[in-house]
Amino acid sequence: MELFLQNFANIDSLVKIWPLLVQGLSLTLLLSLVSLPLGLLAGLTVAVTYSFGNTFSRRLIIVMIDLLRSFPALVLLILIYYSLPFFGISLPGFAAVVLALVINNTGYYGEIFRAGIESVPRSQHEAAAALGFGRGRAMVYLILPQAVRRVVAPLASNSLELVKMTSLASLVALPELLRSARVAQEQTYNPTPLTAAAVIFFVMLWPFSRWVSQMEKKALKERA
Amino acid sequence: MDRILENYFNLAVMAQALPTVFDGFLVTVQVALSVIAIGIGAGLALALLRCAENPVLNGVISLYVEVFRTLPQLVILIFIFFGLPYMGIRFSPFLAVAVGLGAVLSAFAAETFWAAINALPKGQWEASAALGMSRMKCLFYIILPQAIRLATPLITNRAIAITKGTALGVAVSLQETLGSAQSVMAILANPSPLTLAAGFYLLFFIPLVIASRIIENRMAKTTG
């Protein structure tokens, strides 16, 4: 037990590496704060385009969404980060990670918003038209508010996944929380920084993860 | 345009890379299947154990579920591969990924199966008791078949999302699709192997994504 504590919860090395971890945490938060709204916006745009589209553009969007969903985020990130330099374009790590996360989540958010918009009954569109709403105004004021309410649970769940995915940045040498912990671990020859990073991630994400699971349970109950 | 062809779709390079990347793809398929088998099997077992309503056991299972559902997959893999050896526990890259991602999927699956079991109306249990069935018999013959149906769309989506995480194996030097493509790319100084890897991922995941769409549509229809 003592050996265990010394290895995995070593106070001395924790004090030493704490500033490094705090720095990492702030980069993790920044990555999330930039990627999350951009991803939501991109997904929403795709979904609204779908609902205004004709049969052909609708098919095209579905194919695009499925392609994006079939692609591991890390493959996208590696493709962006390691292959663009062959064209003389070198994107900084931060931009590459944000771009990869946004492209990847456009597929997920797009599908979620799309399902939400589709689930609003046809009669709502007709009623809006009868009241003299244009299609754009009907979408913004009548359809979207109802659509979003129906998909809050998957939206929250996907947003949590997006924040968790920021840890991929550690693989392109961006010093976010996980990467900082790895660096600290190599300096101290001690896995305490890894434990600390895991604890920080857990404390930070757990409330959201509980909230998401409550909402998923409610959704299941409604279907049963 | 020529540069795009030369860098991303260089057939000569691709031909050279194909054997290595294909070997990597076989590893991806093996890890993916192991993750799904471990995840769904352990998840169902944990959900059934919770039905025993032993408070200590329930506490332990809840903790396990919360931890593996909340932590980013990469943090878990890094901890297993670089942290646990300090305790004398060593996993091969293959096992680290299979066990790590399997644990993540099992946490989600346990939570979803358990939620589905609870989402079914209490009257099902009461009716089975009235027909003289034991609780055990009721669980296996009446409750579980319905719960599994209810949980299937959610778990399919999770399984696909988590299986895509096998690309994270790169971080623990597993020579799967992405990892082997990256090493060939470094040797040949051309990113076409990455395109090849991307193609293999699409080949594997597009059918799964389409299958999940079909399952979702069917569920939406039967529940109205």
mmCIF file of C-alpha atoms in Angstrom, chain A residues 3-222:
data_model
loop_
_atom_site.group_PDB
_atom_site.id
_atom_site.type_symbol
_atom_site.label_atom_id
_atom_site.label_comp_id
_atom_site.label_asym_id
_atom_site.label_seq_id
_atom_site.Cartn_x
_atom_site.Cartn_y
_atom_site.Cartn_z
ATOM 1 C CA LEU A 3 4.578 1.584 -2.354
ATOM 2 C CA PHE A 4 1.294 2.160 -4.143
ATOM 3 C CA LEU A 5 0.833 5.601 -2.566
ATOM 4 C CA GLN A 6 4.424 6.527 -3.195
ATOM 5 C CA ASN A 7 4.009 5.676 -6.845
ATOM 6 C CA PHE A 8 0.537 6.861 -7.696
ATOM 7 C CA ALA A 9 -0.088 9.644 -5.180
ATOM 8 C CA ASN A 10 3.324 11.038 -4.412
ATOM 9 C CA ILE A 11 2.792 14.422 -2.715
ATOM 10 C CA ASP A 12 6.316 15.725 -3.410
ATOM 11 C CA SER A 13 6.147 15.195 -7.132
ATOM 12 C CA LEU A 14 2.570 16.496 -7.153
ATOM 13 C CA VAL A 15 3.675 19.818 -5.659
ATOM 14 C CA LYS A 16 6.510 20.050 -8.144
ATOM 15 C CA ILE A 17 4.423 19.427 -11.243
ATOM 16 C CA TRP A 18 1.275 21.256 -10.166
ATOM 17 C CA PRO A 19 1.972 24.454 -12.201
ATOM 18 C CA LEU A 20 2.512 22.336 -15.311
ATOM 19 C CA LEU A 21 -0.854 20.634 -14.793
ATOM 20 C CA VAL A 22 -2.671 23.935 -14.255
ATOM 21 C CA GLN A 23 -1.200 25.211 -17.501
ATOM 22 C CA GLY A 24 -2.331 22.053 -19.253
ATOM 23 C CA LEU A 25 -5.810 22.360 -17.801
ATOM 24 C CA SER A 26 -6.195 25.914 -19.066
ATOM 25 C CA LEU A 27 -5.252 24.812 -22.583
ATOM 26 C CA THR A 28 -7.770 21.940 -22.381
ATOM 27 C CA LEU A 29 -10.466 24.433 -21.354
ATOM 28 C CA LEU A 30 -9.501 26.852 -24.126
ATOM 29 C CA LEU A 31 -9.610 24.083 -26.754
ATOM 30 C CA SER A 32 -13.086 23.084 -25.560
ATOM 31 C CA LEU A 33 -14.376 26.664 -25.445
ATOM 32 C CA VAL A 34 -13.256 27.322 -29.031
ATOM 33 C CA SER A 35 -14.240 23.973 -30.608
ATOM 34 C CA LEU A 36 -17.619 23.489 -28.925
ATOM 35 C CA PRO A 37 -19.470 26.562 -30.298
ATOM 36 C CA LEU A 38 -17.870 26.180 -33.741
ATOM 37 C CA GLY A 39 -18.882 22.509 -33.898
ATOM 38 C CA LEU A 40 -22.456 23.283 -32.791
ATOM 39 C CA LEU A 41 -22.752 26.063 -35.357
ATOM 40 C CA ALA A 42 -21.394 23.887 -38.182
ATOM 41 C CA GLY A 43 -23.758 21.033 -37.283
ATOM 42 C CA LEU A 44 -26.742 23.379 -37.081
ATOM 43 C CA THR A 45 -25.889 24.867 -40.466
ATOM 44 C CA VAL A 46 -25.740 21.418 -42.045
ATOM 45 C CA ALA A 47 -29.078 20.423 -40.503
ATOM 46 C CA VAL A 48 -30.881 23.609 -41.562
ATOM 47 C CA THR A 49 -29.456 23.282 -45.080
ATOM 48 C CA TYR A 50 -30.807 19.743 -45.135
ATOM 49 C CA SER A 51 -34.302 20.791 -44.180
ATOM 50 C CA PHE A 52 -34.393 23.483 -46.901
ATOM 51 C CA GLY A 53 -32.825 21.219 -49.522
ATOM 52 C CA ASN A 54 -34.314 19.225 -52.390
ATOM 53 C CA THR A 55 -34.085 15.446 -52.640
ATOM 54 C CA PHE A 56 -30.655 15.537 -54.242
ATOM 55 C CA SER A 57 -28.985 17.869 -51.766
ATOM 56 C CA ARG A 58 -30.602 15.967 -48.893
ATOM 57 C CA ARG A 59 -29.059 12.693 -50.085
ATOM 58 C CA LEU A 60 -25.730 14.441 -50.498
ATOM 59 C CA ILE A 61 -25.863 15.779 -46.933
ATOM 60 C CA ILE A 62 -26.730 12.345 -45.504
ATOM 61 C CA VAL A 63 -23.765 10.820 -47.349
ATOM 62 C CA MET A 64 -21.517 13.598 -46.035
ATOM 63 C CA ILE A 65 -22.739 13.141 -42.455
ATOM 64 C CA ASP A 66 -22.180 9.370 -42.623
ATOM 65 C CA LEU A 67 -18.690 9.823 -44.075
ATOM 66 C CA LEU A 68 -17.779 12.216 -41.283
ATOM 67 C CA ARG A 69 -19.203 9.849 -38.666
ATOM 68 C CA SER A 70 -17.202 6.935 -40.090
ATOM 69 C CA PHE A 71 -13.908 8.717 -39.648
ATOM 70 C CA PRO A 72 -11.995 8.476 -36.364
ATOM 71 C CA ALA A 73 -11.211 11.996 -35.122
ATOM 72 C CA LEU A 74 -7.570 11.076 -34.620
ATOM 73 C CA VAL A 75 -7.166 10.027 -38.278
ATOM 74 C CA LEU A 76 -8.548 13.412 -39.292
ATOM 75 C CA LEU A 77 -6.185 15.197 -36.931
ATOM 76 C CA ILE A 78 -3.125 13.287 -38.165
ATOM 77 C CA LEU A 79 -4.161 13.920 -41.766
ATOM 78 C CA ILE A 80 -4.467 17.667 -41.099
ATOM 79 C CA TYR A 81 -1.387 17.988 -38.936
ATOM 80 C CA TYR A 82 1.118 15.765 -40.716
ATOM 81 C CA SER A 83 0.107 15.986 -44.361
ATOM 82 C CA LEU A 84 -0.557 19.707 -44.894
ATOM 83 C CA PRO A 85 3.156 20.505 -44.430
ATOM 84 C CA PHE A 86 3.786 18.532 -47.646
ATOM 85 C CA PHE A 87 1.989 21.431 -49.358
ATOM 86 C CA GLY A 88 3.996 24.032 -47.549
ATOM 87 C CA ILE A 89 1.040 24.807 -45.263
ATOM 88 C CA SER A 90 1.884 24.250 -41.651
ATOM 89 C CA LEU A 91 -1.028 24.772 -39.342
ATOM 90 C CA PRO A 92 -0.163 25.422 -35.700
ATOM 91 C CA GLY A 93 -1.116 22.544 -33.392
ATOM 92 C CA PHE A 94 -3.960 24.458 -31.778
ATOM 93 C CA ALA A 95 -5.611 25.335 -35.093
ATOM 94 C CA ALA A 96 -5.151 21.775 -36.378
ATOM 95 C CA VAL A 97 -6.872 20.316 -33.313
ATOM 96 C CA VAL A 98 -9.763 22.798 -33.466
ATOM 97 C CA LEU A 99 -10.212 22.126 -37.200
ATOM 98 C CA ALA A 100 -10.189 18.334 -36.711
ATOM 99 C CA LEU A 101 -12.639 18.475 -33.782
ATOM 100 C CA VAL A 102 -14.999 20.820 -35.630
ATOM 101 C CA ILE A 103 -15.011 18.774 -38.853
ATOM 102 C CA ASN A 104 -15.488 15.538 -36.915
ATOM 103 C CA ASN A 105 -18.325 16.936 -34.800
ATOM 104 C CA THR A 106 -20.075 18.561 -37.754
ATOM 105 C CA GLY A 107 -21.167 15.023 -38.645
ATOM 106 C CA TYR A 108 -22.400 14.186 -35.149
ATOM 107 C CA TYR A 109 -24.089 17.508 -34.382
ATOM 108 C CA GLY A 110 -25.466 17.680 -37.930
ATOM 109 C CA GLU A 111 -27.182 14.312 -37.512
ATOM 110 C CA ILE A 112 -28.531 15.226 -34.059
ATOM 111 C CA PHE A 113 -30.000 18.570 -35.164
ATOM 112 C CA ARG A 114 -31.325 16.954 -38.345
ATOM 113 C CA ALA A 115 -33.156 14.279 -36.364
ATOM 114 C CA GLY A 116 -34.543 16.999 -34.091
ATOM 115 C CA ILE A 117 -35.839 19.127 -36.966
ATOM 116 C CA GLU A 118 -37.334 16.056 -38.691
ATOM 117 C CA SER A 119 -39.165 15.091 -35.501
ATOM 118 C CA VAL A 120 -41.175 18.335 -35.483
ATOM 119 C CA PRO A 121 -44.548 17.435 -37.054
ATOM 120 C CA ARG A 122 -45.321 18.589 -40.597
ATOM 121 C CA SER A 123 -48.374 20.455 -39.309
ATOM 122 C CA GLN A 124 -46.113 22.922 -37.481
ATOM 123 C CA HIS A 125 -44.605 24.017 -40.799
ATOM 124 C CA GLU A 126 -48.069 24.280 -42.326
ATOM 125 C CA ALA A 127 -49.431 26.257 -39.398
ATOM 126 C CA ALA A 128 -46.483 28.647 -39.617
ATOM 127 C CA ALA A 129 -47.103 29.134 -43.338
ATOM 128 C CA ALA A 130 -50.810 29.750 -42.691
ATOM 129 C CA LEU A 131 -49.881 32.452 -40.188
ATOM 130 C CA GLY A 132 -47.792 34.153 -42.863
ATOM 131 C CA PHE A 133 -44.351 33.160 -41.588
ATOM 132 C CA GLY A 134 -41.649 32.868 -44.251
ATOM 133 C CA ARG A 135 -39.722 29.571 -44.246
ATOM 134 C CA GLY A 136 -36.655 31.163 -42.690
ATOM 135 C CA ARG A 137 -38.561 32.872 -39.903
ATOM 136 C CA ALA A 138 -40.633 29.757 -39.251
ATOM 137 C CA MET A 139 -37.402 27.773 -38.867
ATOM 138 C CA VAL A 140 -35.842 30.228 -36.415
ATOM 139 C CA TYR A 141 -38.885 31.055 -34.289
ATOM 140 C CA LEU A 142 -41.026 27.930 -34.434
ATOM 141 C CA ILE A 143 -39.214 24.827 -35.645
ATOM 142 C CA LEU A 144 -35.731 25.123 -34.115
ATOM 143 C CA PRO A 145 -36.854 25.859 -30.538
ATOM 144 C CA GLN A 146 -38.994 22.703 -30.562
ATOM 145 C CA ALA A 147 -36.347 20.682 -32.403
ATOM 146 C CA VAL A 148 -33.579 21.575 -29.969
ATOM 147 C CA ARG A 149 -35.736 20.718 -26.967
ATOM 148 C CA ARG A 150 -36.222 17.210 -28.340
ATOM 149 C CA VAL A 151 -32.510 16.528 -28.751
ATOM 150 C CA VAL A 152 -31.039 18.089 -25.610
ATOM 151 C CA ALA A 153 -29.867 14.696 -24.317
ATOM 152 C CA PRO A 154 -27.824 13.655 -27.384
ATOM 153 C CA LEU A 155 -26.514 17.210 -27.751
ATOM 154 C CA ALA A 156 -25.228 17.199 -24.189
ATOM 155 C CA SER A 157 -23.799 13.716 -24.576
ATOM 156 C CA ASN A 158 -21.940 14.663 -27.751
ATOM 157 C CA SER A 159 -20.644 17.875 -26.219
ATOM 158 C CA LEU A 160 -19.177 15.859 -23.361
ATOM 159 C CA GLU A 161 -17.497 13.584 -25.910
ATOM 160 C CA LEU A 162 -16.078 16.632 -27.686
ATOM 161 C CA VAL A 163 -14.503 17.951 -24.497
ATOM 162 C CA LYS A 164 -13.058 14.492 -23.805
ATOM 163 C CA MET A 165 -11.685 14.414 -27.353
ATOM 164 C CA THR A 166 -9.546 17.498 -26.742
ATOM 165 C CA SER A 167 -7.082 15.072 -25.133
ATOM 166 C CA LEU A 168 -6.215 13.931 -28.693
ATOM 167 C CA ALA A 169 -4.247 17.176 -28.884
ATOM 168 C CA SER A 170 -1.584 15.492 -26.748
ATOM 169 C CA LEU A 171 -0.698 13.359 -29.788
ATOM 170 C CA VAL A 172 0.314 16.392 -31.848
ATOM 171 C CA ALA A 173 2.514 17.698 -29.038
ATOM 172 C CA LEU A 174 0.063 20.318 -27.839
ATOM 173 C CA PRO A 175 0.639 20.666 -24.074
ATOM 174 C CA GLU A 176 -2.936 20.238 -22.861
ATOM 175 C CA LEU A 177 -3.691 18.444 -19.598
ATOM 176 C CA LEU A 178 -2.824 14.889 -20.669
ATOM 177 C CA ARG A 179 0.337 15.884 -22.525
ATOM 178 C CA SER A 180 1.535 17.977 -19.564
ATOM 179 C CA ALA A 181 0.981 14.998 -17.297
ATOM 180 C CA ARG A 182 2.983 12.741 -19.636
ATOM 181 C CA VAL A 183 5.843 15.250 -19.740
ATOM 182 C CA ALA A 184 5.768 15.570 -15.957
ATOM 183 C CA GLN A 185 5.718 11.796 -15.593
ATOM 184 C CA GLU A 186 8.839 11.470 -17.717
ATOM 185 C CA GLN A 187 10.570 14.143 -15.639
ATOM 186 C CA THR A 188 9.688 12.645 -12.274
ATOM 187 C CA TYR A 189 9.865 8.922 -13.207
ATOM 188 C CA ASN A 190 6.634 8.588 -11.309
ATOM 189 C CA PRO A 191 3.054 8.048 -12.502
ATOM 190 C CA THR A 192 1.570 10.517 -9.979
ATOM 191 C CA PRO A 193 1.081 13.205 -12.687
ATOM 192 C CA LEU A 194 -1.005 10.715 -14.688
ATOM 193 C CA THR A 195 -3.158 9.994 -11.638
ATOM 194 C CA ALA A 196 -3.508 13.725 -11.014
ATOM 195 C CA ALA A 197 -4.556 14.386 -14.613
ATOM 196 C CA ALA A 198 -7.105 11.574 -14.440
ATOM 197 C CA VAL A 199 -8.506 12.969 -11.173
ATOM 198 C CA ILE A 200 -8.710 16.497 -12.624
ATOM 199 C CA PHE A 201 -10.523 15.198 -15.732
ATOM 200 C CA PHE A 202 -12.897 13.204 -13.554
ATOM 201 C CA VAL A 203 -13.731 16.044 -11.158
ATOM 202 C CA MET A 204 -14.228 18.444 -14.055
ATOM 203 C CA LEU A 205 -16.379 16.170 -16.237
ATOM 204 C CA TRP A 206 -18.268 14.039 -13.737
ATOM 205 C CA PRO A 207 -21.133 16.496 -13.057
ATOM 206 C CA PHE A 208 -21.826 16.713 -16.792
ATOM 207 C CA SER A 209 -21.543 13.008 -17.228
ATOM 208 C CA ARG A 210 -24.125 12.458 -14.421
ATOM 209 C CA TRP A 211 -26.415 15.049 -15.969
ATOM 210 C CA VAL A 212 -26.173 13.407 -19.398
ATOM 211 C CA SER A 213 -26.944 9.987 -17.965
ATOM 212 C CA GLN A 214 -30.012 11.350 -16.080
ATOM 213 C CA MET A 215 -31.337 12.788 -19.329
ATOM 214 C CA GLU A 216 -30.651 9.574 -21.261
ATOM 215 C CA LYS A 217 -32.532 7.611 -18.617
ATOM 216 C CA LYS A 218 -35.515 9.917 -18.943
ATOM 217 C CA ALA A 219 -35.473 9.527 -22.730
ATOM 218 C CA LEU A 220 -35.372 5.711 -22.394
ATOM 219 C CA LYS A 221 -38.302 5.772 -19.993
ATOM 220 C CA GLU A 222 -40.375 7.756 -22.465
#
